mmCIF file of C-alpha atoms and ligand atoms in Angstrom:
data_model
loop_
_atom_site.group_PDB
_atom_site.id
_atom_site.type_symbol
_atom_site.label_atom_id
_atom_site.label_comp_id
_atom_site.label_asym_id
_atom_site.label_seq_id
_atom_site.Cartn_x
_atom_site.Cartn_y
_atom_site.Cartn_z
ATOM 1 C CA MET A 1277 59.513 78.587 50.743
ATOM 2 C CA ASP A 1278 59.888 79.260 47.000
ATOM 3 C CA SER A 1279 57.154 80.510 44.684
ATOM 4 C CA LYS A 1280 56.423 77.022 43.321
ATOM 5 C CA GLU A 1281 55.805 75.756 46.840
ATOM 6 C CA THR A 1282 53.723 78.838 47.680
ATOM 7 C CA ASN A 1283 51.599 78.324 44.550
ATOM 8 C CA ALA A 1284 51.002 74.662 45.396
ATOM 9 C CA LEU A 1285 50.026 75.553 48.987
ATOM 10 C CA ALA A 1286 47.830 78.392 47.716
ATOM 11 C CA ARG A 1287 45.908 75.971 45.512
ATOM 12 C CA ARG A 1288 45.332 73.594 48.441
ATOM 13 C CA PHE A 1289 44.388 76.516 50.695
ATOM 14 C CA GLN A 1290 41.816 77.744 48.164
ATOM 15 C CA GLU A 1291 40.448 74.227 47.772
ATOM 16 C CA GLU A 1292 39.998 73.708 51.523
ATOM 17 C CA VAL A 1293 38.507 77.156 52.062
ATOM 18 C CA GLY A 1294 36.208 76.713 49.045
ATOM 19 C CA LYS A 1295 34.732 73.562 50.558
ATOM 20 C CA ALA A 1296 33.962 75.209 53.910
ATOM 21 C CA SER A 1297 30.595 76.635 54.834
ATOM 22 C CA SER A 1298 31.803 78.134 58.117
ATOM 23 C CA VAL A 1299 35.297 78.753 59.399
ATOM 24 C CA LEU A 1300 36.718 79.325 62.873
ATOM 25 C CA VAL A 1301 39.833 81.523 62.848
ATOM 26 C CA GLY A 1302 42.131 81.809 65.844
ATOM 27 C CA SER A 1303 45.469 82.782 67.266
ATOM 28 C CA HIS A 1304 47.471 82.723 70.486
ATOM 29 C CA LEU A 1305 46.778 84.154 73.913
ATOM 30 C CA ASN A 1306 48.346 87.522 74.744
ATOM 31 C CA PRO A 1307 47.949 88.297 71.048
ATOM 32 C CA ASP A 1308 50.449 90.578 69.340
ATOM 33 C CA GLY A 1309 50.261 92.519 66.082
ATOM 34 C CA ASP A 1310 51.146 89.503 63.970
ATOM 35 C CA ALA A 1311 48.663 87.194 65.707
ATOM 36 C CA LEU A 1312 45.723 89.581 65.354
ATOM 37 C CA GLY A 1313 46.846 91.083 62.044
ATOM 38 C CA SER A 1314 46.990 87.681 60.366
ATOM 39 C CA ALA A 1315 43.847 86.293 62.052
ATOM 40 C CA LEU A 1316 41.769 89.350 61.111
ATOM 41 C CA ALA A 1317 43.147 89.379 57.564
ATOM 42 C CA VAL A 1318 41.972 85.757 57.173
ATOM 43 C CA GLY A 1319 38.556 86.826 58.494
ATOM 44 C CA HIS A 1320 38.319 89.681 55.968
ATOM 45 C CA TYR A 1321 39.419 87.362 53.165
ATOM 46 C CA LEU A 1322 36.637 84.890 54.077
ATOM 47 C CA ASP A 1323 34.121 87.763 54.319
ATOM 48 C CA GLY A 1324 35.135 88.734 50.774
ATOM 49 C CA LEU A 1325 34.423 85.199 49.588
ATOM 50 C CA GLY A 1326 31.059 85.239 51.387
ATOM 51 C CA ILE A 1327 32.128 82.426 53.739
ATOM 52 C CA ALA A 1328 30.749 82.612 57.292
ATOM 53 C CA ASN A 1329 33.537 82.955 59.833
ATOM 54 C CA GLU A 1330 34.325 83.923 63.403
ATOM 55 C CA VAL A 1331 37.651 85.107 64.810
ATOM 56 C CA LEU A 1332 38.340 83.814 68.325
ATOM 57 C CA CYS A 1333 41.067 84.670 70.810
ATOM 58 C CA HIS A 1334 41.549 83.831 74.485
ATOM 59 C CA HIS A 1335 42.228 87.533 75.209
ATOM 60 C CA LYS A 1336 40.571 90.610 73.732
ATOM 61 C CA ALA A 1337 42.685 92.864 71.501
ATOM 62 C CA PRO A 1338 45.060 94.989 73.620
ATOM 63 C CA ALA A 1339 44.384 98.740 73.505
ATOM 64 C CA ASN A 1340 47.128 99.458 70.962
ATOM 65 C CA LEU A 1341 45.703 96.910 68.513
ATOM 66 C CA GLN A 1342 42.062 97.930 68.750
ATOM 67 C CA PHE A 1343 42.508 100.072 65.646
ATOM 68 C CA LEU A 1344 42.849 96.909 63.546
ATOM 69 C CA PRO A 1345 39.820 96.642 61.269
ATOM 70 C CA GLY A 1346 37.556 93.964 62.788
ATOM 71 C CA ALA A 1347 39.290 93.900 66.208
ATOM 72 C CA HIS A 1348 36.015 94.586 68.009
ATOM 73 C CA GLN A 1349 34.385 91.526 66.489
ATOM 74 C CA ILE A 1350 36.921 89.140 68.034
ATOM 75 C CA ARG A 1351 35.140 86.796 70.422
ATOM 76 C CA GLN A 1352 36.252 84.565 73.297
ATOM 77 C CA THR A 1353 33.566 81.928 72.617
ATOM 78 C CA PRO A 1354 31.991 81.114 69.256
ATOM 79 C CA LYS A 1355 28.402 82.011 68.348
ATOM 80 C CA ARG A 1356 27.923 78.911 66.203
ATOM 81 C CA ALA A 1357 27.890 75.443 67.686
ATOM 82 C CA SER A 1358 30.149 73.979 64.995
ATOM 83 C CA HIS A 1359 32.395 74.903 62.070
ATOM 84 C CA ASP A 1360 33.710 72.711 59.297
ATOM 85 C CA LEU A 1361 37.152 74.319 59.036
ATOM 86 C CA ALA A 1362 39.593 75.832 61.539
ATOM 87 C CA ILE A 1363 42.380 78.201 60.491
ATOM 88 C CA VAL A 1364 44.941 78.963 63.194
ATOM 89 C CA VAL A 1365 47.738 81.456 62.766
ATOM 90 C CA ASP A 1366 51.026 82.396 64.437
ATOM 91 C CA LEU A 1367 51.271 79.529 66.895
ATOM 92 C CA ASP A 1368 53.575 76.568 67.344
ATOM 93 C CA SER A 1369 51.282 74.556 69.591
ATOM 94 C CA LEU A 1370 47.507 74.344 69.974
ATOM 95 C CA ASP A 1371 47.976 74.886 73.749
ATOM 96 C CA ARG A 1372 48.686 78.505 72.843
ATOM 97 C CA LEU A 1373 44.995 78.878 71.878
ATOM 98 C CA GLY A 1374 44.273 78.915 75.627
ATOM 99 C CA SER A 1375 40.594 78.624 76.540
ATOM 100 C CA THR A 1376 39.578 78.646 72.857
ATOM 101 C CA ALA A 1377 41.510 75.416 72.043
ATOM 102 C CA PRO A 1378 38.534 73.002 72.453
ATOM 103 C CA TYR A 1379 36.506 74.860 69.786
ATOM 104 C CA PHE A 1380 39.333 74.400 67.270
ATOM 105 C CA GLU A 1381 40.011 70.796 68.239
ATOM 106 C CA LYS A 1382 36.361 69.993 67.429
ATOM 107 C CA CYS A 1383 36.673 71.161 63.801
ATOM 108 C CA PRO A 1384 37.091 68.314 61.294
ATOM 109 C CA GLN A 1385 39.731 70.195 59.242
ATOM 110 C CA LEU A 1386 42.603 72.365 60.442
ATOM 111 C CA ILE A 1387 44.815 74.741 58.478
ATOM 112 C CA LEU A 1388 47.895 76.086 60.230
ATOM 113 C CA LEU A 1389 49.825 79.166 59.124
ATOM 114 C CA ASP A 1390 52.947 79.923 61.097
ATOM 115 C CA HIS A 1391 56.601 80.905 61.256
ATOM 116 C CA HIS A 1392 57.768 79.365 64.550
ATOM 117 C CA LEU A 1393 60.331 76.604 65.004
ATOM 118 C CA PRO A 1394 60.063 73.810 66.067
ATOM 119 C CA HIS A 1395 56.521 72.648 65.571
ATOM 120 C CA ARG A 1396 54.262 70.702 67.825
ATOM 121 C CA SER A 1397 50.924 71.674 66.323
ATOM 122 C CA PRO A 1398 49.054 69.426 63.954
ATOM 123 C CA GLY A 1399 47.284 70.541 60.786
ATOM 124 C CA ASP A 1400 45.674 68.870 57.779
ATOM 125 C CA LEU A 1401 47.283 71.642 55.772
ATOM 126 C CA ARG A 1402 50.411 73.152 57.337
ATOM 127 C CA ILE A 1403 51.732 76.338 55.801
ATOM 128 C CA VAL A 1404 54.827 76.841 57.909
ATOM 129 C CA ASP A 1405 57.937 78.821 57.057
ATOM 130 C CA PRO A 1406 60.302 79.440 59.986
ATOM 131 C CA SER A 1407 62.463 81.682 57.796
ATOM 132 C CA ALA A 1408 59.595 84.181 57.411
ATOM 133 C CA PRO A 1409 59.728 87.088 59.880
ATOM 134 C CA ALA A 1410 55.950 87.149 60.350
ATOM 135 C CA THR A 1411 52.925 84.942 59.803
ATOM 136 C CA SER A 1412 51.371 87.990 58.134
ATOM 137 C CA LEU A 1413 54.105 87.846 55.503
ATOM 138 C CA ILE A 1414 53.397 84.168 54.760
ATOM 139 C CA LEU A 1415 49.709 85.057 54.486
ATOM 140 C CA THR A 1416 50.431 87.995 52.166
ATOM 141 C CA ARG A 1417 52.409 85.667 49.867
ATOM 142 C CA LEU A 1418 49.616 83.133 49.949
ATOM 143 C CA LEU A 1419 46.841 85.647 49.233
ATOM 144 C CA LEU A 1420 48.807 87.096 46.333
ATOM 145 C CA ALA A 1421 49.334 83.577 44.967
ATOM 146 C CA CYS A 1422 45.557 83.027 45.310
ATOM 147 C CA ASP A 1423 45.026 86.251 43.370
ATOM 148 C CA ALA A 1424 42.849 87.362 46.282
ATOM 149 C CA ASP A 1425 41.280 90.794 46.411
ATOM 150 C CA ILE A 1426 43.460 92.342 49.149
ATOM 151 C CA THR A 1427 41.346 95.213 50.475
ATOM 152 C CA ALA A 1428 42.728 98.249 52.319
ATOM 153 C CA ASP A 1429 41.527 96.765 55.640
ATOM 154 C CA MET A 1430 43.296 93.479 54.958
ATOM 155 C CA ALA A 1431 46.436 95.335 53.893
ATOM 156 C CA THR A 1432 46.446 97.346 57.151
ATOM 157 C CA CYS A 1433 46.101 94.127 59.193
ATOM 158 C CA LEU A 1434 48.901 92.363 57.300
ATOM 159 C CA LEU A 1435 51.170 95.399 57.399
ATOM 160 C CA THR A 1436 50.715 95.571 61.178
ATOM 161 C CA GLY A 1437 51.925 91.972 61.535
ATOM 162 C CA ILE A 1438 54.984 92.567 59.386
ATOM 163 C CA VAL A 1439 55.842 95.912 61.010
ATOM 164 C CA THR A 1440 55.520 94.594 64.584
ATOM 165 C CA ASP A 1441 57.313 91.243 64.100
ATOM 166 C CA THR A 1442 60.259 92.911 62.332
ATOM 167 C CA GLY A 1443 60.416 95.759 64.900
ATOM 168 C CA SER A 1444 59.660 98.203 62.087
ATOM 169 C CA PHE A 1445 62.180 96.526 59.787
ATOM 170 C CA ARG A 1446 64.985 96.811 62.354
ATOM 171 C CA PHE A 1447 65.315 93.204 63.538
ATOM 172 C CA ARG A 1448 67.638 90.662 61.983
ATOM 173 C CA ASN A 1449 64.658 88.750 60.587
ATOM 174 C CA THR A 1450 63.930 91.603 58.132
ATOM 175 C CA THR A 1451 64.246 90.232 54.597
ATOM 176 C CA PRO A 1452 64.040 91.936 51.195
ATOM 177 C CA GLU A 1453 60.629 90.298 50.859
ATOM 178 C CA SER A 1454 59.424 91.949 54.121
ATOM 179 C CA LEU A 1455 59.990 95.285 52.410
ATOM 180 C CA SER A 1456 58.807 94.356 48.932
ATOM 181 C CA LEU A 1457 55.543 92.794 50.121
ATOM 182 C CA SER A 1458 54.982 95.711 52.512
ATOM 183 C CA ALA A 1459 55.271 97.969 49.473
ATOM 184 C CA VAL A 1460 52.588 95.869 47.758
ATOM 185 C CA LEU A 1461 50.391 96.213 50.873
ATOM 186 C CA LEU A 1462 50.830 100.014 50.770
ATOM 187 C CA GLU A 1463 49.743 99.953 47.132
ATOM 188 C CA ARG A 1464 46.625 98.026 48.181
ATOM 189 C CA GLY A 1465 45.731 100.794 50.630
ATOM 190 C CA GLY A 1466 47.461 99.640 53.822
ATOM 191 C CA ASP A 1467 47.614 102.651 56.157
ATOM 192 C CA ILE A 1468 51.224 102.743 57.414
ATOM 193 C CA ASN A 1469 50.657 106.098 59.152
ATOM 194 C CA LEU A 1470 47.789 104.668 61.177
ATOM 195 C CA VAL A 1471 49.875 101.604 62.077
ATOM 196 C CA SER A 1472 52.847 103.731 63.190
ATOM 197 C CA GLU A 1473 50.753 106.107 65.222
ATOM 198 C CA GLN A 1474 48.704 103.396 66.926
ATOM 199 C CA ILE A 1475 51.628 101.102 67.656
ATOM 200 C CA TYR A 1476 54.390 103.581 68.478
ATOM 201 C CA GLN A 1477 52.747 106.841 69.519
ATOM 202 C CA SER A 1478 49.876 105.711 71.696
ATOM 203 C CA THR A 1479 51.606 104.813 74.965
ATOM 204 C CA PRO A 1480 49.070 105.031 77.812
ATOM 205 C CA ILE A 1481 50.230 107.100 80.804
ATOM 206 C CA ALA A 1482 50.077 104.011 83.046
ATOM 207 C CA ALA A 1483 52.435 102.211 80.656
ATOM 208 C CA ALA A 1484 54.827 105.178 80.658
ATOM 209 C CA ARG A 1485 54.899 105.089 84.480
ATOM 210 C CA LEU A 1486 55.656 101.353 84.378
ATOM 211 C CA MET A 1487 58.474 102.150 81.951
ATOM 212 C CA GLY A 1488 59.840 104.536 84.591
ATOM 213 C CA ILE A 1489 60.013 101.655 87.079
ATOM 214 C CA LEU A 1490 61.641 99.440 84.431
ATOM 215 C CA TYR A 1491 64.512 101.854 83.808
ATOM 216 C CA GLU A 1492 64.912 102.606 87.515
ATOM 217 C CA ARG A 1493 65.054 98.949 88.533
ATOM 218 C CA MET A 1494 66.826 97.180 85.653
ATOM 219 C CA ARG A 1495 69.879 95.162 86.644
ATOM 220 C CA PHE A 1496 72.993 94.202 84.746
ATOM 221 C CA THR A 1497 75.478 91.353 84.921
ATOM 222 C CA SER A 1498 78.109 89.651 82.753
ATOM 223 C CA HIS A 1499 79.918 92.920 81.979
ATOM 224 C CA ASP A 1500 76.585 94.667 81.348
ATOM 225 C CA ARG A 1501 75.840 92.275 78.494
ATOM 226 C CA LEU A 1502 72.870 90.703 80.295
ATOM 227 C CA CYS A 1503 70.078 92.950 81.531
ATOM 228 C CA TRP A 1504 66.902 91.979 83.357
ATOM 229 C CA CYS A 1505 64.062 93.479 85.309
ATOM 230 C CA GLU A 1506 61.303 92.158 87.551
ATOM 231 C CA LEU A 1507 57.941 93.902 87.606
ATOM 232 C CA GLY A 1508 55.885 92.591 90.506
ATOM 233 C CA HIS A 1509 52.116 92.591 90.815
ATOM 234 C CA ASP A 1510 52.292 95.629 93.111
ATOM 235 C CA ASP A 1511 53.931 97.633 90.290
ATOM 236 C CA PHE A 1512 50.901 96.937 88.093
ATOM 237 C CA VAL A 1513 48.512 97.919 90.895
ATOM 238 C CA LYS A 1514 50.480 101.102 91.661
ATOM 239 C CA THR A 1515 50.673 102.320 88.051
ATOM 240 C CA GLY A 1516 47.371 100.934 86.799
ATOM 241 C CA ALA A 1517 49.259 99.278 83.924
ATOM 242 C CA THR A 1518 48.140 95.968 82.420
ATOM 243 C CA ASP A 1519 50.065 93.122 80.872
ATOM 244 C CA ALA A 1520 49.446 94.550 77.405
ATOM 245 C CA ASP A 1521 51.357 97.658 78.503
ATOM 246 C CA THR A 1522 54.522 95.558 78.841
ATOM 247 C CA GLU A 1523 54.676 94.818 75.104
ATOM 248 C CA GLY A 1524 57.958 96.218 73.847
ATOM 249 C CA LEU A 1525 59.615 96.666 77.260
ATOM 250 C CA ALA A 1526 61.975 93.713 76.771
ATOM 251 C CA ASN A 1527 63.052 95.241 73.459
ATOM 252 C CA ASP A 1528 63.682 98.539 75.255
ATOM 253 C CA LEU A 1529 66.163 96.740 77.532
ATOM 254 C CA LEU A 1530 67.834 95.159 74.503
ATOM 255 C CA SER A 1531 68.268 98.576 72.907
ATOM 256 C CA ILE A 1532 70.820 99.540 75.580
ATOM 257 C CA GLU A 1533 74.296 99.727 74.047
ATOM 258 C CA THR A 1534 76.061 96.894 75.859
ATOM 259 C CA VAL A 1535 73.110 94.533 76.215
ATOM 260 C CA GLN A 1536 73.208 91.286 74.213
ATOM 261 C CA ILE A 1537 70.458 89.443 76.091
ATOM 262 C CA ALA A 1538 67.486 91.008 77.911
ATOM 263 C CA ALA A 1539 64.908 89.362 80.147
ATOM 264 C CA LEU A 1540 61.708 90.862 81.471
ATOM 265 C CA PHE A 1541 59.758 89.138 84.235
ATOM 266 C CA ARG A 1542 56.324 90.413 85.107
ATOM 267 C CA GLU A 1543 53.598 89.287 87.428
ATOM 268 C CA SER A 1544 50.772 91.209 85.817
ATOM 269 C CA ARG A 1545 48.288 88.662 87.163
ATOM 270 C CA PRO A 1546 48.964 87.398 90.694
ATOM 271 C CA GLY A 1547 50.808 84.079 90.690
ATOM 272 C CA LYS A 1548 51.631 84.112 86.945
ATOM 273 C CA VAL A 1549 55.064 85.286 85.835
ATOM 274 C CA ARG A 1550 55.301 85.948 82.115
ATOM 275 C CA THR A 1551 58.845 86.123 80.864
ATOM 276 C CA SER A 1552 60.081 87.730 77.665
ATOM 277 C CA LEU A 1553 63.572 86.991 76.409
ATOM 278 C CA ARG A 1554 65.295 89.002 73.700
ATOM 279 C CA SER A 1555 68.752 88.628 72.199
ATOM 280 C CA ARG A 1556 71.055 89.990 69.570
ATOM 281 C CA HIS A 1557 73.013 88.076 66.981
ATOM 282 C CA ALA A 1558 73.623 84.367 67.444
ATOM 283 C CA PHE A 1559 72.397 84.070 71.051
ATOM 284 C CA ASP A 1560 69.498 81.618 70.904
ATOM 285 C CA VAL A 1561 67.033 82.479 73.681
ATOM 286 C CA ALA A 1562 64.335 80.160 72.271
ATOM 287 C CA GLU A 1563 66.479 77.243 73.399
ATOM 288 C CA VAL A 1564 66.490 78.669 76.938
ATOM 289 C CA ALA A 1565 62.727 79.376 76.831
ATOM 290 C CA ARG A 1566 62.058 75.775 75.759
ATOM 291 C CA GLU A 1567 64.043 74.457 78.718
ATOM 292 C CA PHE A 1568 61.547 76.310 80.922
ATOM 293 C CA GLY A 1569 58.520 74.998 79.021
ATOM 294 C CA GLY A 1570 58.136 77.992 76.691
ATOM 295 C CA GLY A 1571 59.071 78.707 73.105
ATOM 296 C CA GLY A 1572 59.513 81.370 70.453
ATOM 297 C CA HIS A 1573 62.207 82.441 68.037
ATOM 298 C CA ALA A 1574 66.004 82.555 68.379
ATOM 299 C CA ASN A 1575 65.994 86.303 69.152
ATOM 300 C CA ALA A 1576 62.544 86.670 70.775
ATOM 301 C CA ALA A 1577 61.129 83.992 73.030
ATOM 302 C CA GLY A 1578 59.184 83.570 76.232
ATOM 303 C CA CYS A 1579 57.962 81.276 78.966
ATOM 304 C CA THR A 1580 55.552 81.399 81.870
ATOM 305 C CA PHE A 1581 56.041 80.458 85.520
ATOM 306 C CA GLU A 1582 53.735 79.812 88.427
ATOM 307 C CA GLU A 1583 56.254 80.462 91.179
ATOM 308 C CA PRO A 1584 57.567 83.532 93.005
ATOM 309 C CA ILE A 1585 58.958 86.096 90.557
ATOM 310 C CA HIS A 1586 62.375 86.296 92.272
ATOM 311 C CA GLN A 1587 62.794 82.534 92.044
ATOM 312 C CA ALA A 1588 61.819 82.429 88.349
ATOM 313 C CA ALA A 1589 64.153 85.341 87.587
ATOM 314 C CA GLU A 1590 67.032 83.784 89.458
ATOM 315 C CA ARG A 1591 66.709 80.494 87.556
ATOM 316 C CA VAL A 1592 66.381 82.112 84.142
ATOM 317 C CA VAL A 1593 69.172 84.660 84.678
ATOM 318 C CA ALA A 1594 71.539 81.880 85.806
ATOM 319 C CA ARG A 1595 70.733 79.967 82.599
ATOM 320 C CA LEU A 1596 71.104 83.067 80.408
ATOM 321 C CA LYS A 1597 74.524 83.753 81.904
ATOM 322 C CA ILE A 1598 75.615 80.320 80.695
ATOM 323 C CA CYS A 1599 74.164 81.043 77.255
ATOM 324 C CA LEU A 1600 76.114 84.297 77.107
ATOM 325 C CA GLU A 1601 79.366 82.942 78.463
ATOM 326 C CA SER A 1602 79.416 79.791 76.331
ATOM 327 C CA SER A 1603 79.436 81.640 73.017
HETATM 328 P P1 5GP B 2453 56.697 87.895 73.864
HETATM 329 O O1 5GP B 2453 57.924 88.015 74.699
HETATM 330 O O2 5GP B 2453 56.578 89.015 72.863
HETATM 331 O O3 5GP B 2453 55.447 87.652 74.662
HETATM 332 O O4 5GP B 2453 56.880 86.571 73.007
HETATM 333 C C1 5GP B 2453 57.981 86.386 72.142
HETATM 334 C C2 5GP B 2453 57.871 85.046 71.454
HETATM 335 O O5 5GP B 2453 57.911 84.004 72.428
HETATM 336 C C3 5GP B 2453 56.562 84.843 70.676
HETATM 337 O O6 5GP B 2453 56.881 84.165 69.503
HETATM 338 C C4 5GP B 2453 55.738 83.961 71.579
HETATM 339 O O7 5GP B 2453 54.923 83.130 70.824
HETATM 340 C C5 5GP B 2453 56.771 83.185 72.378
HETATM 341 N N1 5GP B 2453 56.302 82.991 73.773
HETATM 342 C C6 5GP B 2453 56.142 83.923 74.733
HETATM 343 N N2 5GP B 2453 55.699 83.388 75.892
HETATM 344 C C7 5GP B 2453 55.566 82.059 75.655
HETATM 345 C C8 5GP B 2453 55.143 80.946 76.453
HETATM 346 O O8 5GP B 2453 54.799 81.063 77.645
HETATM 347 N N3 5GP B 2453 55.136 79.727 75.826
HETATM 348 C C9 5GP B 2453 55.521 79.557 74.509
HETATM 349 N N4 5GP B 2453 55.479 78.320 73.974
HETATM 350 N N5 5GP B 2453 55.932 80.577 73.751
HETATM 351 C C10 5GP B 2453 55.956 81.810 74.287
HETATM 352 MN MN1 MN B 2454 54.505 86.126 64.689
#
């Protein structure tokens, strides 16, 4: 997306927002730093314009994202009966809104901001750039093009999205713009120290114990290039860990020297097996996730199963082996 396109979208965004008297803002279930960072930044922007708004999410903010300014105001159901504009961020399909989807579907206008590929979600105004590493980066561009007053709170939210979706500027999706716009966000008062401490130095003890099980139980195949681990419901009961505590564990497996593809299966809620796939280089795990009804990005994708964890793992690992061996 070049600056001409961004400017044109920014004008339409401002127009739509300017017409609204109340806005419903939302993002995906199991929200991550980019989902909440971008949703809350939109909320703060609307607050600044004096436009009534509510930020909704199927799940509450996980413990490590509760520092985000406004996180405690996120609701699971709206206070108002109706809104004239919906803004949804960081999702490729409205199904990902979970239990909040009907509230968004009722709104007469929908703006979508996202960086996933491919796209199944509708939108009267679609601001989608799959080459952007984070929705928060697209939003930063847009707000700058709108000449918006980016407050320190907004900057911290946006910085969190960029930092988490680029793995602290380590992943392949890190672009020069990820760094240059992060620098702008620091200038606007974004608190990078707070973000680092809250995201990377706040591991709950229960999560650390779950990590112990992960490293103890991980398995390797395909000349140690494929690594996976199953965390059953009993592991969550035993350690007291929650699903939010598994954020980052799939990346930990991918950080092992030989590993090109990593898969983490976890039954944090009985009967539901969330699966995170991670890959290096040209291995496209989103394609595999889509075959199992999920989605995501080439190097970070996921899917969900309602079947025994061993069975789900066996099917996915068999498919990943093919992915690894065919390239
Ligand atoms: P994570 O493994 O961090 O939960 O998710 C990585 C990426 O895969 C994110 O972009 C997320 O939106 C996508 N993803 C994870 N689980 C699912 C799923 O069950 N369905 C879909 N469509 N996408 C998923
Ligand atoms: Mn994202």
